[in-house]
Amino acid sequence: MFVGALYGLLGLGLTLSWGILRQINLAYFALTFLAAYLCYQLSTARGIDPLATLLLIAPGFFVIGVALQWVFARFRVSPFNSLLVTFGLTVIVESVIQSIWTADFRRLESAYGVAKFRLGVLYVPAPELITLALSIALSLALYAALRYTDLGKAMRAAAEDGPMASAFGVNRRFIALALSGVCATLSAVAGVCLALSYTLAPAQIYAWIGVVFAAVLLGGIGRPLGPLIAGIVIGVSEALTMALTAPSWAPLVSFSLLILLLLVRPDKA
Amino acid sequence: MLELKTAIVKYGAATALWDISLTIRAGELVCVVGPNGAGKTTLINVIAGLHRIASGGFLLNGDDVSRLPSHRFCGKGIAIVPEGRRLFASMTVRENLVLGSYCADAKRQRRETLERVCAMFPVLVEKLEDPAGALSGGQQQMVAIARALMAQPRLLLLDEPSLGLAPTIVLDMFRIIRDINAEGVAVLLVEQNVAMALDIARRAYVLEEGRIVAEGAPGELTSQPHIRRAYLGM
């Protein structure tokens, strides 16, 4: 369930940029890990509270997102090319991470790591609860923003018929820049959550891609609540699979669910 | 209020419109007729700011707008009812109407305009929360017109508003267009239904193969044998 919340958080930026900007942005995974390592660095070397590092990382990542979109718009990158370009970016970021922090495993030691909350009979580690809370809060906030604010409606309209949205005064350039910034900021949040509960290694960037993609597709592209709900479904079914059979069977679950969905409701994905 | 001066419009290397000179005065109802592929939709898209002219002049209320970005045209008082309606289909009717008043000036009076538009199209009131794509063709056309009116335009562009509608609804549509014009909104109407369009227009332009081949009051145009034969079947 809690790993599902992280799937949801990772998928949130991906689904929004896919659905609204028509970009399949693999670089969010790399940005997430970059944020995780920055969080690790700032809190280990400087002794800053891991959650407080978010205040430093998030604005920087917003700027990265805006810059990324600026480049994409400048070179008119098509949806398929966006996949290739951002995969390239991911490899570059991975190498940068590896050259700075080496390929060794890194583990953030913080007060959150040992703290536990009691929920009824269960003891829940604090990082996982923080991840779940952030994931739910951000998914709901984005859902509400897209549904109830003028800017959110403009984003949905621009995704559906760009020129028509322009004709009614929607500045598409501005909207794309802002949304890309928001998506990159989301990856910063996901990165901090990742650093709180997981051991980091550069090559693990790729381990997350498959299952998060499954969550995005299961949840419906462009739907802000989709990845969270689908992520939790996948997380729970993985946990059940691990408990009932062997841990090595867990990855089977998300993809079986995905294939099943594609077979039954191909229009949804 | 609007003036195109010897405007040339291109799609890539191909020229779609040659030497277009066209004026629309405040409150006027002007129609453009011509065969399919003559460039009528291109002309409407140029005036809506969706496509730029390659050369020539384009003035709105005396300002040069030939290099103005698309999203600024709405604020200049232009709203479009595009061919095929092009509603935001997955969004509700209300959301479509709200987006119509996305521009700052229109946003301030959103509630009042929404009430006025609902009074104009009473059938839409109970459909406000339905997805726009689920409505019938005639209702979708009403939403498209209502969305454009939400922008409080001074010039309304209508591209084939009667296309694909039942004859009785077409009559309604023309009555609505005439009502809107009677409230002082200038209208540029592109229509297949030439007889009905000429009937309500003050002036008309005939567009053939990307050029304006005739213009004038409907009476003058219908007295020309060529136009009677080509467009009115007489």
Coordinates of C-alpha atoms in Angstrom, one line a residue:
Chain A
M1 CA 0.0 0.0 0.0
F2 CA 2.7 2.4 0.9
V3 CA 5.0 1.5 -2.0
G4 CA 1.8 2.1 -4.1
A5 CA 1.7 5.7 -2.8
L6 CA 5.2 6.2 -4.1
Y7 CA 4.2 4.7 -7.5
G8 CA 1.4 7.2 -7.5
L9 CA 3.6 10.1 -6.7
L10 CA 6.1 9.1 -9.4
G11 CA 3.4 8.5 -11.9
L12 CA 1.6 11.8 -11.2
G13 CA 4.1 14.0 -13.1
L14 CA 4.3 11.4 -15.9
T15 CA 0.6 11.1 -16.4
L16 CA 0.0 14.9 -16.5
S17 CA 2.8 15.6 -19.0
W18 CA 1.7 12.6 -21.1
G19 CA -2.0 13.5 -21.1
I20 CA -1.7 17.3 -21.3
L21 CA 1.7 18.1 -22.8
R22 CA 1.7 14.9 -25.0
Q23 CA 5.2 14.1 -23.8
I24 CA 6.3 10.8 -22.4
N25 CA 8.9 12.1 -20.0
L26 CA 11.2 9.4 -18.8
A27 CA 13.5 12.2 -17.4
Y28 CA 11.1 12.4 -14.4
F29 CA 12.6 9.2 -13.1
A30 CA 16.1 10.6 -13.3
L31 CA 15.0 13.9 -11.8
T32 CA 13.4 11.9 -8.9
F33 CA 16.7 10.2 -8.2
L34 CA 18.6 13.4 -8.6
A35 CA 16.3 14.9 -6.0
A36 CA 16.7 11.9 -3.8
Y37 CA 20.5 12.2 -3.9
L38 CA 20.4 16.0 -3.3
C39 CA 18.2 15.3 -0.3
Y40 CA 20.6 12.7 0.9
Q41 CA 23.6 15.1 0.4
L42 CA 22.0 18.1 2.0
S43 CA 20.7 16.2 5.1
T44 CA 23.8 14.1 5.6
A45 CA 26.5 16.7 4.9
R46 CA 24.7 19.8 6.1
G47 CA 22.5 18.3 8.7
I48 CA 19.3 19.8 7.2
D49 CA 16.0 18.0 8.0
P50 CA 15.2 15.8 5.0
L51 CA 11.7 17.3 4.6
A52 CA 13.1 20.8 4.8
T53 CA 15.5 20.1 1.9
L54 CA 12.4 20.0 -0.2
L55 CA 12.1 23.7 0.3
L56 CA 15.5 24.1 -1.3
I57 CA 15.1 21.4 -4.0
A58 CA 11.5 22.1 -5.2
P59 CA 12.1 25.6 -6.6
G60 CA 15.2 24.5 -8.4
F61 CA 13.3 21.6 -9.9
F62 CA 10.5 23.9 -11.0
V63 CA 13.0 25.9 -12.9
I64 CA 14.5 22.7 -14.4
G65 CA 11.0 21.6 -15.6
V66 CA 10.3 25.0 -17.2
A67 CA 13.7 24.9 -18.9
L68 CA 13.0 21.4 -20.2
Q69 CA 9.7 22.4 -21.7
W70 CA 11.3 25.5 -23.2
V71 CA 13.8 23.3 -25.0
F72 CA 11.0 20.9 -26.1
A73 CA 8.9 23.7 -27.5
R74 CA 11.9 25.3 -29.2
F75 CA 12.7 22.1 -31.1
R76 CA 9.1 21.0 -31.5
V77 CA 9.8 17.5 -30.0
S78 CA 7.1 15.0 -31.0
P79 CA 5.5 12.6 -28.5
F80 CA 7.6 9.7 -29.7
N81 CA 10.8 11.6 -29.9
S82 CA 10.1 12.9 -26.4
L83 CA 10.5 9.3 -25.2
L84 CA 13.9 9.0 -26.9
V85 CA 15.1 12.4 -25.8
T86 CA 14.1 12.0 -22.2
F87 CA 15.6 8.4 -22.1
G88 CA 18.8 10.0 -23.2
L89 CA 18.5 12.6 -20.5
T90 CA 17.9 9.9 -18.0
V91 CA 21.1 8.1 -19.0
I92 CA 23.0 11.4 -18.7
V93 CA 21.6 12.2 -15.3
E94 CA 22.3 8.6 -14.1
S95 CA 26.0 9.1 -15.2
V96 CA 26.2 12.4 -13.4
I97 CA 24.8 10.9 -10.2
Q98 CA 27.2 8.0 -10.5
S99 CA 30.2 10.3 -11.0
I100 CA 29.3 12.4 -8.0
W101 CA 27.9 9.8 -5.6
T102 CA 29.5 6.7 -7.1
A103 CA 27.6 3.5 -7.8
D104 CA 27.6 2.4 -4.1
F105 CA 24.4 2.1 -2.2
R106 CA 23.6 5.2 -0.2
R107 CA 21.2 5.3 2.7
L108 CA 19.8 8.4 4.3
E109 CA 20.0 8.1 8.1
S110 CA 17.5 10.4 9.7
A111 CA 15.2 10.7 12.6
Y112 CA 12.3 9.7 10.3
G113 CA 13.9 6.4 9.5
V114 CA 13.4 5.0 13.0
A115 CA 10.2 6.9 13.9
K116 CA 7.0 4.8 13.8
F117 CA 3.4 5.7 14.1
R118 CA 0.9 3.3 15.6
L119 CA -2.3 2.8 13.5
G120 CA -4.5 0.4 15.5
V121 CA -2.5 -2.9 15.7
L122 CA 0.0 -1.8 13.0
Y123 CA 3.2 0.1 13.4
V124 CA 3.8 2.2 10.3
P125 CA 7.3 3.7 9.6
A126 CA 7.1 7.4 9.4
P127 CA 8.6 7.8 5.9
E128 CA 5.9 5.6 4.4
L129 CA 3.2 7.5 6.2
I130 CA 4.7 10.8 5.0
T131 CA 4.9 9.4 1.4
L132 CA 1.2 8.3 1.5
A133 CA 0.1 11.6 2.9
L134 CA 2.0 13.7 0.3
S135 CA 0.9 11.4 -2.5
I136 CA -2.8 11.7 -1.5
A137 CA -2.6 15.4 -0.8
L138 CA -0.8 16.3 -4.1
S139 CA -3.0 14.0 -6.2
L140 CA -6.1 15.6 -4.7
A141 CA -4.7 19.1 -5.1
L142 CA -3.9 18.6 -8.7
Y143 CA -7.3 16.9 -9.4
A144 CA -9.0 19.9 -7.8
A145 CA -6.8 22.4 -9.7
L146 CA -7.5 20.8 -13.0
R147 CA -11.2 20.6 -12.4
Y148 CA -12.1 23.7 -10.6
T149 CA -9.6 26.5 -11.5
D150 CA -9.7 28.4 -14.8
L151 CA -6.0 27.6 -15.4
G152 CA -6.7 23.9 -14.9
K153 CA -9.7 24.0 -17.3
A154 CA -7.5 25.9 -19.8
M155 CA -4.9 23.1 -19.5
R156 CA -7.5 20.4 -20.2
A157 CA -9.0 22.4 -23.1
A158 CA -5.5 23.0 -24.6
A159 CA -4.9 19.2 -24.4
E160 CA -8.1 18.5 -26.2
D161 CA -8.0 21.1 -28.9
G162 CA -5.0 23.4 -28.7
P163 CA -5.8 25.9 -31.4
M164 CA -9.4 26.3 -30.1
A165 CA -8.1 27.0 -26.6
S166 CA -5.8 29.6 -28.1
A167 CA -8.8 31.2 -29.9
F168 CA -10.4 31.7 -26.5
G169 CA -7.4 33.4 -25.0
V170 CA -5.4 30.4 -23.6
N171 CA -1.7 31.1 -23.8
R172 CA -0.5 27.6 -24.5
R173 CA 3.2 28.4 -24.3
F174 CA 2.8 29.7 -20.8
I175 CA 0.6 26.8 -19.7
A176 CA 3.0 24.2 -21.0
L177 CA 5.9 25.9 -19.2
A178 CA 4.0 26.1 -15.9
L179 CA 2.8 22.5 -16.1
S180 CA 6.2 21.2 -16.9
G181 CA 7.6 23.1 -13.9
V182 CA 4.9 21.6 -11.7
C183 CA 5.6 18.1 -12.9
A184 CA 9.4 18.5 -12.2
T185 CA 8.5 19.7 -8.8
L186 CA 6.4 16.6 -8.2
S187 CA 9.4 14.5 -9.1
A188 CA 11.4 16.4 -6.5
V189 CA 8.8 15.5 -3.9
A190 CA 8.9 11.9 -5.0
G191 CA 12.7 12.0 -4.8
V192 CA 12.6 13.1 -1.1
C193 CA 10.1 10.4 -0.3
L194 CA 12.3 7.9 -2.0
A195 CA 15.4 9.0 -0.1
L196 CA 13.4 8.7 3.2
S197 CA 12.5 5.1 2.8
Y198 CA 14.8 3.5 0.2
T199 CA 18.5 2.7 -0.3
L200 CA 19.7 4.6 -3.3
A201 CA 21.8 3.4 -6.2
P202 CA 22.0 5.1 -9.6
A203 CA 21.1 2.1 -11.7
Q204 CA 17.8 1.7 -9.7
I205 CA 16.3 4.5 -11.8
Y206 CA 15.3 1.9 -14.3
A207 CA 13.8 -0.5 -11.8
W208 CA 10.9 2.0 -11.3
I209 CA 10.1 2.8 -14.8
G210 CA 8.1 -0.4 -15.7
V211 CA 5.8 -0.5 -12.7
V212 CA 5.2 3.2 -12.7
F213 CA 4.2 3.1 -16.4
A214 CA 1.8 0.3 -15.5
A215 CA 0.3 2.5 -12.8
V216 CA 0.0 5.4 -15.2
L217 CA -1.7 3.3 -17.9
L218 CA -4.0 1.5 -15.4
G219 CA -5.0 4.8 -13.9
G220 CA -5.8 6.4 -17.3
I221 CA -3.4 8.9 -18.9
G222 CA -3.9 12.5 -17.9
R223 CA -5.9 11.7 -14.8
P224 CA -4.4 13.0 -11.6
L225 CA -6.0 10.5 -9.3
G226 CA -5.2 7.6 -11.6
P227 CA -1.6 6.7 -10.7
L228 CA -2.3 6.9 -7.0
I229 CA -5.3 4.5 -7.1
A230 CA -3.7 2.2 -9.6
G231 CA -0.4 2.4 -7.7
I232 CA -2.0 1.3 -4.5
V233 CA -3.8 -1.5 -6.3
I234 CA -0.5 -2.7 -7.7
G235 CA 1.3 -2.2 -4.4
V236 CA -1.3 -4.2 -2.5
S237 CA -1.4 -7.0 -5.0
E238 CA 2.4 -7.1 -5.0
A239 CA 2.5 -7.4 -1.3
L240 CA -0.2 -10.2 -1.4
T241 CA 1.8 -12.0 -4.1
M242 CA 5.0 -11.8 -2.0
A243 CA 3.1 -13.1 1.1
L244 CA 1.4 -15.9 -0.7
T245 CA 4.1 -17.1 -3.1
A246 CA 7.6 -15.8 -3.3
P247 CA 9.0 -12.2 -3.5
S248 CA 10.4 -12.8 -7.0
W249 CA 6.8 -13.2 -8.3
A250 CA 5.9 -9.6 -7.3
P251 CA 6.9 -7.9 -10.6
L252 CA 4.6 -10.2 -12.4
V253 CA 1.6 -8.6 -10.9
S254 CA 1.7 -5.1 -12.2
F255 CA 2.3 -6.2 -15.8
S256 CA -0.3 -9.0 -15.7
L257 CA -2.8 -6.3 -14.5
L258 CA -1.7 -4.1 -17.3
I259 CA -2.0 -6.7 -20.0
L260 CA -5.4 -7.7 -18.6
L261 CA -6.5 -4.1 -18.9
L262 CA -5.2 -3.7 -22.4
L263 CA -7.1 -6.9 -23.4
V264 CA -10.4 -5.9 -21.7
R265 CA -10.5 -2.2 -22.2
P266 CA -8.0 -1.2 -24.9
D267 CA -9.7 2.2 -25.2
K268 CA -8.7 3.1 -21.7
A269 CA -5.0 2.9 -22.2
Chain B
M1 CA -13.5 47.5 -37.2
L2 CA -11.7 44.9 -39.2
E3 CA -9.7 45.3 -42.4
L4 CA -7.7 42.9 -44.5
K5 CA -5.6 44.6 -47.2
T6 CA -4.3 42.5 -50.1
A7 CA -3.5 39.7 -47.7
I8 CA -1.7 36.6 -48.9
V9 CA -2.1 33.4 -46.8
K10 CA 0.1 30.3 -47.2
Y11 CA 0.3 26.8 -45.9
G12 CA 3.9 25.9 -46.2
A13 CA 4.8 26.6 -49.8
A14 CA 1.2 26.5 -51.1
T15 CA -0.8 29.7 -51.3
A16 CA -4.3 29.3 -49.9
L17 CA -5.5 32.9 -50.3
W18 CA -4.4 35.6 -52.8
D19 CA -4.8 39.4 -52.4
I20 CA -7.7 39.3 -50.0
S21 CA -9.1 42.7 -49.2
L22 CA -12.1 42.6 -46.9
T23 CA -13.6 45.0 -44.4
I24 CA -16.1 44.4 -41.7
R25 CA -17.7 47.4 -40.0
A26 CA -19.0 47.5 -36.4
G27 CA -22.3 45.8 -36.1
E28 CA -22.4 44.6 -39.7
L29 CA -23.5 41.1 -40.9
V30 CA -21.2 40.0 -43.7
C31 CA -21.3 36.6 -45.4
V32 CA -18.7 34.8 -47.4
V33 CA -19.9 32.3 -50.0
G34 CA -18.0 30.1 -52.4
P35 CA -17.5 26.4 -53.3
N36 CA -15.7 23.9 -51.1
G37 CA -12.0 24.3 -51.0
A38 CA -12.2 28.0 -52.0
G39 CA -10.5 29.0 -48.7
K40 CA -13.4 30.1 -46.6
T41 CA -12.3 28.3 -43.5
T42 CA -8.8 29.5 -44.0
L43 CA -10.1 33.1 -44.2
I44 CA -12.1 32.6 -40.9
N45 CA -9.0 31.1 -39.2
V46 CA -6.9 34.0 -40.3
I47 CA -9.4 36.5 -38.8
A48 CA -9.6 34.4 -35.6
G49 CA -5.8 34.7 -35.3
L50 CA -5.3 30.9 -35.8
H51 CA -3.3 31.4 -39.0
R52 CA -1.0 34.2 -39.9
I53 CA -1.0 36.1 -43.1
A54 CA 2.2 35.9 -45.2
S55 CA 2.0 39.4 -46.5
G56 CA -0.4 42.3 -46.7
G57 CA -2.2 44.2 -43.9
F58 CA -4.5 43.0 -41.1
L59 CA -6.0 45.8 -39.0
L60 CA -8.3 45.5 -36.0
N61 CA -9.8 48.8 -34.8
G62 CA -6.8 50.5 -36.5
D63 CA -4.1 48.3 -34.8
D64 CA -1.9 46.1 -36.9
V65 CA -2.5 42.5 -35.7
S66 CA -0.7 40.6 -38.4
R67 CA 1.9 39.4 -35.9
L68 CA -0.3 39.2 -32.8
P69 CA -0.2 35.7 -31.1
S70 CA -3.4 33.6 -31.4
H71 CA -4.4 33.9 -27.7
R72 CA -4.5 37.7 -27.9
F73 CA -7.3 37.9 -30.5
C74 CA -10.0 36.9 -28.1
G75 CA -9.2 40.0 -25.9
K76 CA -9.6 42.1 -29.0
G77 CA -13.2 41.2 -29.3
I78 CA -13.1 38.3 -31.7
A79 CA -14.8 34.9 -31.1
I80 CA -15.1 31.9 -33.4
V81 CA -17.7 29.2 -33.9
P82 CA -15.5 26.9 -35.9
E83 CA -16.5 24.4 -38.6
G84 CA -17.4 21.1 -37.0
R85 CA -18.0 23.0 -33.7
R86 CA -14.8 21.7 -32.1
L87 CA -16.1 21.7 -28.5
F88 CA -13.9 20.5 -25.7
A89 CA -15.8 17.2 -25.9
S90 CA -14.8 15.5 -22.7
M91 CA -15.5 18.6 -20.6
T92 CA -18.9 19.6 -19.4
V93 CA -21.1 22.1 -21.2
R94 CA -20.6 24.5 -18.3
E95 CA -16.8 24.1 -18.5
N96 CA -16.9 24.8 -22.2
L97 CA -18.9 28.0 -21.5
V98 CA -16.5 29.0 -18.7
L99 CA -13.6 28.6 -21.1
G100 CA -15.4 30.9 -23.5
S101 CA -15.0 33.6 -21.0
Y102 CA -11.3 32.8 -20.2
C103 CA -10.2 36.3 -21.3
A104 CA -9.8 38.8 -18.5
D105 CA -12.5 41.2 -19.7
A106 CA -15.1 38.5 -20.3
K107 CA -14.2 36.8 -17.0
R108 CA -15.3 39.8 -14.9
Q109 CA -18.8 39.5 -16.2
R110 CA -18.9 35.7 -16.5
R111 CA -22.0 35.2 -14.3
E112 CA -24.1 37.8 -16.1
T113 CA -23.1 36.5 -19.6
L114 CA -23.8 32.9 -18.6
E115 CA -27.3 33.9 -17.5
R116 CA -27.9 35.8 -20.7
V117 CA -26.6 32.9 -22.8
C118 CA -28.7 30.4 -20.9
A119 CA -31.8 32.6 -21.5
M120 CA -30.9 32.5 -25.2
F121 CA -30.5 28.7 -25.3
P122 CA -32.9 27.3 -22.7
V123 CA -32.3 23.7 -23.8
L124 CA -28.8 24.0 -22.5
V125 CA -29.7 24.8 -19.0
E126 CA -30.4 21.2 -18.0
K127 CA -27.4 20.0 -19.9
L128 CA -24.8 22.2 -18.2
E129 CA -23.2 19.3 -16.3
D130 CA -23.2 16.8 -19.2
P131 CA -20.1 16.2 -21.3
A132 CA -20.3 18.4 -24.4
G133 CA -19.5 15.5 -26.6
A134 CA -22.7 13.6 -25.5
L135 CA -25.1 16.3 -26.9
S136 CA -26.9 16.1 -30.2
G137 CA -25.5 17.9 -33.2
G138 CA -27.9 20.8 -32.9
Q139 CA -27.3 21.2 -29.2
Q140 CA -23.5 21.1 -29.8
Q141 CA -23.8 23.8 -32.3
M142 CA -25.7 25.9 -29.7
V143 CA -22.9 25.2 -27.2
A144 CA -20.4 26.3 -29.8
I145 CA -22.3 29.6 -30.3
A146 CA -22.9 30.0 -26.6
R147 CA -19.1 29.5 -25.9
A148 CA -18.2 32.2 -28.4
L149 CA -20.8 34.6 -26.9
M150 CA -19.3 34.0 -23.5
A151 CA -16.3 35.9 -24.8
Q152 CA -18.5 38.9 -25.3
P153 CA -17.3 39.4 -28.8
R154 CA -17.7 42.5 -30.9
L155 CA -17.2 40.3 -34.0
L156 CA -18.5 36.8 -34.1
L157 CA -17.1 34.4 -36.7
L158 CA -19.4 31.6 -37.8
D159 CA -18.0 28.8 -40.0
E160 CA -20.7 26.7 -41.5
P161 CA -23.1 26.8 -38.5
S162 CA -25.8 24.9 -40.3
L163 CA -23.7 22.1 -41.5
G164 CA -25.2 18.7 -40.7
L165 CA -28.2 20.1 -38.9
A166 CA -31.9 19.2 -39.5
P167 CA -33.8 21.8 -41.6
T168 CA -35.9 23.1 -38.7
I169 CA -32.8 23.5 -36.5
V170 CA -31.1 25.4 -39.4
L171 CA -34.0 27.9 -39.3
D172 CA -33.5 28.3 -35.6
M173 CA -29.8 28.8 -36.2
F174 CA -30.4 31.6 -38.7
R175 CA -32.9 33.3 -36.4
I176 CA -30.3 33.2 -33.5
I177 CA -27.6 34.6 -35.8
R178 CA -29.9 37.5 -36.7
D179 CA -30.8 38.1 -33.0
I180 CA -27.1 38.2 -32.1
N181 CA -26.4 40.7 -34.8
A182 CA -29.4 42.8 -33.8
E183 CA -27.7 43.3 -30.4
G184 CA -24.9 45.1 -32.1
V185 CA -22.4 42.2 -32.6
A186 CA -20.8 42.2 -36.0
V187 CA -21.0 38.8 -37.7
L188 CA -18.9 37.1 -40.4
L189 CA -20.8 34.2 -41.7
V190 CA -19.4 31.4 -43.9
E191 CA -22.3 29.3 -45.2
Q192 CA -23.1 26.5 -47.7
N193 CA -26.7 27.5 -47.5
V194 CA -26.1 30.5 -49.8
A195 CA -29.7 31.6 -50.2
M196 CA -30.4 31.8 -46.5
A197 CA -27.0 33.5 -45.8
L198 CA -27.6 36.1 -48.5
D199 CA -31.1 36.7 -47.1
I200 CA -29.8 37.9 -43.7
A201 CA -26.5 39.5 -44.8
R202 CA -25.9 43.2 -45.3
R203 CA -22.9 42.6 -47.6
A204 CA -21.4 39.5 -49.1
Y205 CA -18.1 38.3 -50.6
V206 CA -17.7 35.5 -53.1
L207 CA -14.6 33.5 -52.7
E208 CA -13.3 31.2 -55.5
E209 CA -10.0 29.4 -55.6
G210 CA -8.5 31.6 -52.9
R211 CA -9.5 34.9 -54.5
I212 CA -12.4 37.3 -53.9
V213 CA -14.2 37.4 -57.2
A214 CA -17.2 39.5 -56.3
E215 CA -18.5 41.6 -53.4
G216 CA -21.4 43.8 -52.7
A217 CA -25.0 43.9 -51.3
P218 CA -26.8 40.5 -51.7
G219 CA -29.2 42.1 -54.1
E220 CA -26.4 43.2 -56.4
L221 CA -24.7 39.8 -56.3
T222 CA -27.8 37.8 -57.0
S223 CA -28.5 39.9 -60.1
Q224 CA -25.3 38.6 -61.6
P225 CA -26.1 35.5 -63.8
H226 CA -22.9 33.7 -62.9
I227 CA -23.5 33.9 -59.2
R228 CA -27.2 32.9 -59.6
R229 CA -26.2 29.9 -61.6
A230 CA -23.3 28.8 -59.5
Y231 CA -24.7 29.3 -56.0
L232 CA -28.4 29.7 -56.2
G233 CA -29.2 27.1 -58.8
M234 CA -31.3 29.5 -60.8

